[in-house]
Short mmCIF file of C-alpha atoms in Angstrom, two decimals:
data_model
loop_
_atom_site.label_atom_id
_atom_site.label_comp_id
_atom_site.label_asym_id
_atom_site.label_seq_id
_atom_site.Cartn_x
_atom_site.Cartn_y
_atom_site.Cartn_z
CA UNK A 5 89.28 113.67 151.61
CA UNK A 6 87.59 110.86 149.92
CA UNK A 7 84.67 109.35 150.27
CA UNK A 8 84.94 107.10 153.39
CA UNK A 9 87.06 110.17 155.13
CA UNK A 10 83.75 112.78 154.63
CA UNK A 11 81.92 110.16 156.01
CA UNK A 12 83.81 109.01 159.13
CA UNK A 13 84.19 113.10 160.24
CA UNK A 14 80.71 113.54 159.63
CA UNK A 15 79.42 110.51 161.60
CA UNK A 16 81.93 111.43 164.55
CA UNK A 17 80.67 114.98 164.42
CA UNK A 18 77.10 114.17 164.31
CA UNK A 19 77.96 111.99 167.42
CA UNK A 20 78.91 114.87 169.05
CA UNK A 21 76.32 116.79 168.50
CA UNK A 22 77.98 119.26 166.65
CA UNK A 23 75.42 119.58 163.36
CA UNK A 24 76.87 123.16 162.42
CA UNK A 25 80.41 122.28 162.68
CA UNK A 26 79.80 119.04 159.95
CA UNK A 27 78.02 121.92 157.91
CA UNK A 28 80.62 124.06 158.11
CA UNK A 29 83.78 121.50 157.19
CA UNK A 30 82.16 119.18 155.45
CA UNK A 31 79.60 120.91 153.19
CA UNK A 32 79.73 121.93 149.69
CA UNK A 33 79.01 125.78 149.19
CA UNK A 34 76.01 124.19 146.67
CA UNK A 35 74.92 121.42 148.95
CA UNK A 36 71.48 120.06 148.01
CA UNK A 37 69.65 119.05 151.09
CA UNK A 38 66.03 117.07 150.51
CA UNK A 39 63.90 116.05 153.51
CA UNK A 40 60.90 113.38 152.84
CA UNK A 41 58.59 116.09 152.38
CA UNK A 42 58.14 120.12 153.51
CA UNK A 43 57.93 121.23 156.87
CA UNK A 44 56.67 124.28 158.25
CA UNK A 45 57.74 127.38 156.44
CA UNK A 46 60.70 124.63 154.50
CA UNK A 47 60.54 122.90 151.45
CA UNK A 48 61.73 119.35 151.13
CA UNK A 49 64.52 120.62 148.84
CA UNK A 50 66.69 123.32 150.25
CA UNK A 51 70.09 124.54 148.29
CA UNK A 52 73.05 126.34 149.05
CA UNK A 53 74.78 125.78 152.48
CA UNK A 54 72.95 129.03 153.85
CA UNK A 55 69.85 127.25 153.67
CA UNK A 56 71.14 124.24 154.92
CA UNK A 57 72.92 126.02 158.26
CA UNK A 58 69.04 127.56 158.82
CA UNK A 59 68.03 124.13 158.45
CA UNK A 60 70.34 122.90 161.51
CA UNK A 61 70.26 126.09 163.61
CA UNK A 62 65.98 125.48 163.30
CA UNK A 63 66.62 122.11 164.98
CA UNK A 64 68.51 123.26 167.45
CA UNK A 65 66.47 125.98 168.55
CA UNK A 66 63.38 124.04 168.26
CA UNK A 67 64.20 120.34 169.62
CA UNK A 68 65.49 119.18 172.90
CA UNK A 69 67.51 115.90 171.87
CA UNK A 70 67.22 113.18 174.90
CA UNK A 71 68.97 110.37 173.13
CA UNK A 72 70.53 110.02 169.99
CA UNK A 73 71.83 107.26 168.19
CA UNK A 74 74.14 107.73 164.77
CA UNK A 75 75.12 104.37 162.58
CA UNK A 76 77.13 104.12 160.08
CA UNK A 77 78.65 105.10 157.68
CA UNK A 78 77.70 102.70 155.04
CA UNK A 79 80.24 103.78 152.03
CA UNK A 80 80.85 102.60 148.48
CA UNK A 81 81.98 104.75 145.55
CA UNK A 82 80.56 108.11 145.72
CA UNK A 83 77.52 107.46 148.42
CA UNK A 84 77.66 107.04 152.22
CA UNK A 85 74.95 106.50 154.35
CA UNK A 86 73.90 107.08 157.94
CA UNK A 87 70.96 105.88 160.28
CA UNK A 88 69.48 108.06 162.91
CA UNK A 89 67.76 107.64 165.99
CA UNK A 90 66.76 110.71 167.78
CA UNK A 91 63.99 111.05 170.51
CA UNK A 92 63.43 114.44 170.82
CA UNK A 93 60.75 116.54 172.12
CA UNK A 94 59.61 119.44 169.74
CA UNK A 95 59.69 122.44 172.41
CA UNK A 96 56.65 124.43 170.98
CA UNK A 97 54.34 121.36 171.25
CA UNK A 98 55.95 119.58 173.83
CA UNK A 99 55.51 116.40 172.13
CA UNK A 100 57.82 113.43 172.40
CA UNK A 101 58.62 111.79 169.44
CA UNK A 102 61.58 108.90 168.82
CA UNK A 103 62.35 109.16 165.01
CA UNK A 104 64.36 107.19 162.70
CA UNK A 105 65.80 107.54 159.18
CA UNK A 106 68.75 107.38 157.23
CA UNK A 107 70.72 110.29 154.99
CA UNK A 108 72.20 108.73 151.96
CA UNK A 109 74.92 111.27 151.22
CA UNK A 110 76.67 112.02 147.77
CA UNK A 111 80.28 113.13 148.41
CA UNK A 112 81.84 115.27 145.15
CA UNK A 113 85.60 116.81 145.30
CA UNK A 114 85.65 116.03 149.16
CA UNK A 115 82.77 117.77 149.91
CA UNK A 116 79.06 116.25 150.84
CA UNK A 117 76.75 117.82 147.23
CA UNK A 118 73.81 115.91 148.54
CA UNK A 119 72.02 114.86 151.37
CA UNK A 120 68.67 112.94 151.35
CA UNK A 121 66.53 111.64 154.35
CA UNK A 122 64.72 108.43 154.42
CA UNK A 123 62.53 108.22 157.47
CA UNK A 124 61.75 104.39 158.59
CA UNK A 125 58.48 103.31 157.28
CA UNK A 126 55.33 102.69 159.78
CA UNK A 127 54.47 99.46 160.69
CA UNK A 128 50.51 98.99 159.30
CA UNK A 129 49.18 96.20 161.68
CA UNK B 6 52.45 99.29 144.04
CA UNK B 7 54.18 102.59 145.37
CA UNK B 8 57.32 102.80 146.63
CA UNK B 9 56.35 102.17 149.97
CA UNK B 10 54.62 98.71 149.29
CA UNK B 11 57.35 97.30 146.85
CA UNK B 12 60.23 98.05 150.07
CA UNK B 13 57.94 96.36 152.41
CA UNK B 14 57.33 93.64 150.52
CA UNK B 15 61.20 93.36 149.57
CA UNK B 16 61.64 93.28 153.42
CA UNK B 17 59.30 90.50 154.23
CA UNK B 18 60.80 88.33 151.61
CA UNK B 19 64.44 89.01 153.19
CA UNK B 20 63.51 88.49 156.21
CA UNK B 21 62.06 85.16 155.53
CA UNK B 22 65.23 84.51 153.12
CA UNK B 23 63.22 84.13 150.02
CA UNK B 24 65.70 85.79 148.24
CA UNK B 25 64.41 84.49 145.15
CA UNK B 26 60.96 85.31 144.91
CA UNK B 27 61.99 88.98 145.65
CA UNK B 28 63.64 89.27 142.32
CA UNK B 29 60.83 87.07 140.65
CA UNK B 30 57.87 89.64 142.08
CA UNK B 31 59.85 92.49 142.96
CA UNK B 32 62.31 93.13 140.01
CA UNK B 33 62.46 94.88 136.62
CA UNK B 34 63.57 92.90 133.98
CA UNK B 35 66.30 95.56 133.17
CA UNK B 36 67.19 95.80 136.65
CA UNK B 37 70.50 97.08 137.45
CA UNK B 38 72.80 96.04 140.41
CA UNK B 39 75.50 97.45 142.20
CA UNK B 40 78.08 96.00 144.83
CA UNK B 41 80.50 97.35 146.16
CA UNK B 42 84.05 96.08 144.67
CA UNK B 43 83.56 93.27 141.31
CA UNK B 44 83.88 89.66 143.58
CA UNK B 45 85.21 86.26 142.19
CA UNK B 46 83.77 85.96 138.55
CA UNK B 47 81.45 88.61 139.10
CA UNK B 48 81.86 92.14 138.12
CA UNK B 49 80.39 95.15 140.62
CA UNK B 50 77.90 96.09 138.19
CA UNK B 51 75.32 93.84 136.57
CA UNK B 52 72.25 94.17 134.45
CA UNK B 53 69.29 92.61 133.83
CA UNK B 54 67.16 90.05 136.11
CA UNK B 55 69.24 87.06 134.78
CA UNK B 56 72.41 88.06 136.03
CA UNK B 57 70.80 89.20 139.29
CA UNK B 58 68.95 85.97 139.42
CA UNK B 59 72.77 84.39 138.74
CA UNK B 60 73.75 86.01 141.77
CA UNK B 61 70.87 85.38 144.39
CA UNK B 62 71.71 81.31 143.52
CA UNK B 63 75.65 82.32 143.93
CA UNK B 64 74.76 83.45 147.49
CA UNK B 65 72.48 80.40 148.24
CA UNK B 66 75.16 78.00 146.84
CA UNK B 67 78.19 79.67 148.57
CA UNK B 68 76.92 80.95 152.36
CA UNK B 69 75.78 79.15 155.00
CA UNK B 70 73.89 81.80 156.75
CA UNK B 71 73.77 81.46 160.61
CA UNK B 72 71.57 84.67 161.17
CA UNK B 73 70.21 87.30 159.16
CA UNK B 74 69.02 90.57 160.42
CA UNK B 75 66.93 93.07 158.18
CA UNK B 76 66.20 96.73 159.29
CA UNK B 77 63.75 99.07 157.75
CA UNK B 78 62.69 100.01 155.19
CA UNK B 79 63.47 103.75 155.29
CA UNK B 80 61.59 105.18 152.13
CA UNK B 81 61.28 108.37 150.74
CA UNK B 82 59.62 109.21 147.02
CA UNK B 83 61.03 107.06 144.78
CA UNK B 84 63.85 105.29 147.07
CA UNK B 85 63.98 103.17 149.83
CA UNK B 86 66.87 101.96 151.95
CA UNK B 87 66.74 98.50 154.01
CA UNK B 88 70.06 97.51 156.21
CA UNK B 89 71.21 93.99 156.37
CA UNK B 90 73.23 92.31 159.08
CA UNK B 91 73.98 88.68 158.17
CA UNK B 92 76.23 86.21 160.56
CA UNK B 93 77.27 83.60 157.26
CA UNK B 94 79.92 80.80 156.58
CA UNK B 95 81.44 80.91 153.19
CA UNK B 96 81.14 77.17 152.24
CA UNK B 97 84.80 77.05 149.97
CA UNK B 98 87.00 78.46 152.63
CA UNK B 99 84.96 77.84 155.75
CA UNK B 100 85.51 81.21 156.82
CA UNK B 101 82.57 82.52 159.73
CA UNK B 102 81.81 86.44 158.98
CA UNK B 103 79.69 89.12 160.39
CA UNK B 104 78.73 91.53 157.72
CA UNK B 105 76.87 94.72 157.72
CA UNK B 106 75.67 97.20 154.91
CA UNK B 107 72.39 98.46 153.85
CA UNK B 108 70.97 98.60 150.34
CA UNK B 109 69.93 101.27 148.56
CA UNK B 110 66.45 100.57 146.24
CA UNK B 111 65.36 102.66 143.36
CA UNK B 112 61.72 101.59 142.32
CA UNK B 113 60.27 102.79 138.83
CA UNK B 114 56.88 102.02 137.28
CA UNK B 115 56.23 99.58 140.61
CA UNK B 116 59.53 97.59 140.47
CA UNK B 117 63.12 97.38 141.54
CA UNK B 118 65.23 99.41 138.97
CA UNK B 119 68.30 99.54 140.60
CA UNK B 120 70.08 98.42 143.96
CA UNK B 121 73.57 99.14 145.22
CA UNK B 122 75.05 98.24 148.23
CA UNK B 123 77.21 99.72 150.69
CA UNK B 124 79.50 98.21 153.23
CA UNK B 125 79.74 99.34 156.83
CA UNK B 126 83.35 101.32 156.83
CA UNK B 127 85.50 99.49 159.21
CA UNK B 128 86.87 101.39 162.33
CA UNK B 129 90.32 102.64 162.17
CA UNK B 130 92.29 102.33 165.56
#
């Protein structure tokens, strides 16, 4: 698949709520996953697809998704890139939050090699 | 300025359309910039703040821009993404277009060092 093709299944996938099954296609074995910074018991920078499905199957266990929104792609050469809007509620704290950010994806012999998350800046009034 | 400051500065010159002064305050002088496919007289990739400069005052001469929407930025470390939906008329052939894509921003040592821009893919019936 090139390029555009990755990034069309993964938006239609990610539509669909189906996070694992993008993983699972579309994901190279050495996938290199960054998030903006570490999380709780993650780093920022996780590798290997193993790491990346604990990622997903975290989220799923952990956040009820009310809404979300998936634009895109945006695709030239090698890149893609995909805007989310979740609002979610984190089930430990119960908090509500509505988050956005992009991934700007690197796609290498028809698999996704890279995947790094933007999140939309605050406003500072 | 941090990564953070140079996208939302970037921004707020978009969205007021002073395309130019972005690349005056914003830009390295060895700036490097990336569209998607090489356009009439202009090849995909270009370097340095003259050429980009050459192509801000292509744009101005060429589009008539109806409306101009600018989303973000998204920013993580040293990147930042902004998304750009413009409603123009290309002056020559009078042709009306919507157009969407987002930009992709590298900043080093407080300035733009690269941008490259990526096209909405368009839906396949």
């Amino acid at each position: 698949m090139n390029t555009e093709e990755v990034a069309t299944k993964l938006v239609e996938f990610c539509r669909n709520r189906e996070w694992m099954k993008a993983i699972d296609e579309l994901y190279a074995k050495d996938i290199v996953s960054v998030e903006p910074r570490a999380m709780e018991n993650m780093p920022a920078e996780m590798r290997g697809i193993d790491q990346v499905r604990g990622k997903a199957e975290w989220w799923e266990k952990n956040m009820e998704v009310h809404n979300a929104k998936v634009s895109g792609p945006f695709v030239a050469r090698d890149n893609f890139v995909v805007q989310f809007d979740v609002d979610v509620t984190d089930k430990g704290s119960k908090k509500r939050m509505q988050m956005s950010e992009v991934g700007i994806y690197t796609v290498k012999d028809g698999k996704v090699s890279r995947e790094e998350f933007l999140p939309l800046a605050q406003k500072k009034e």
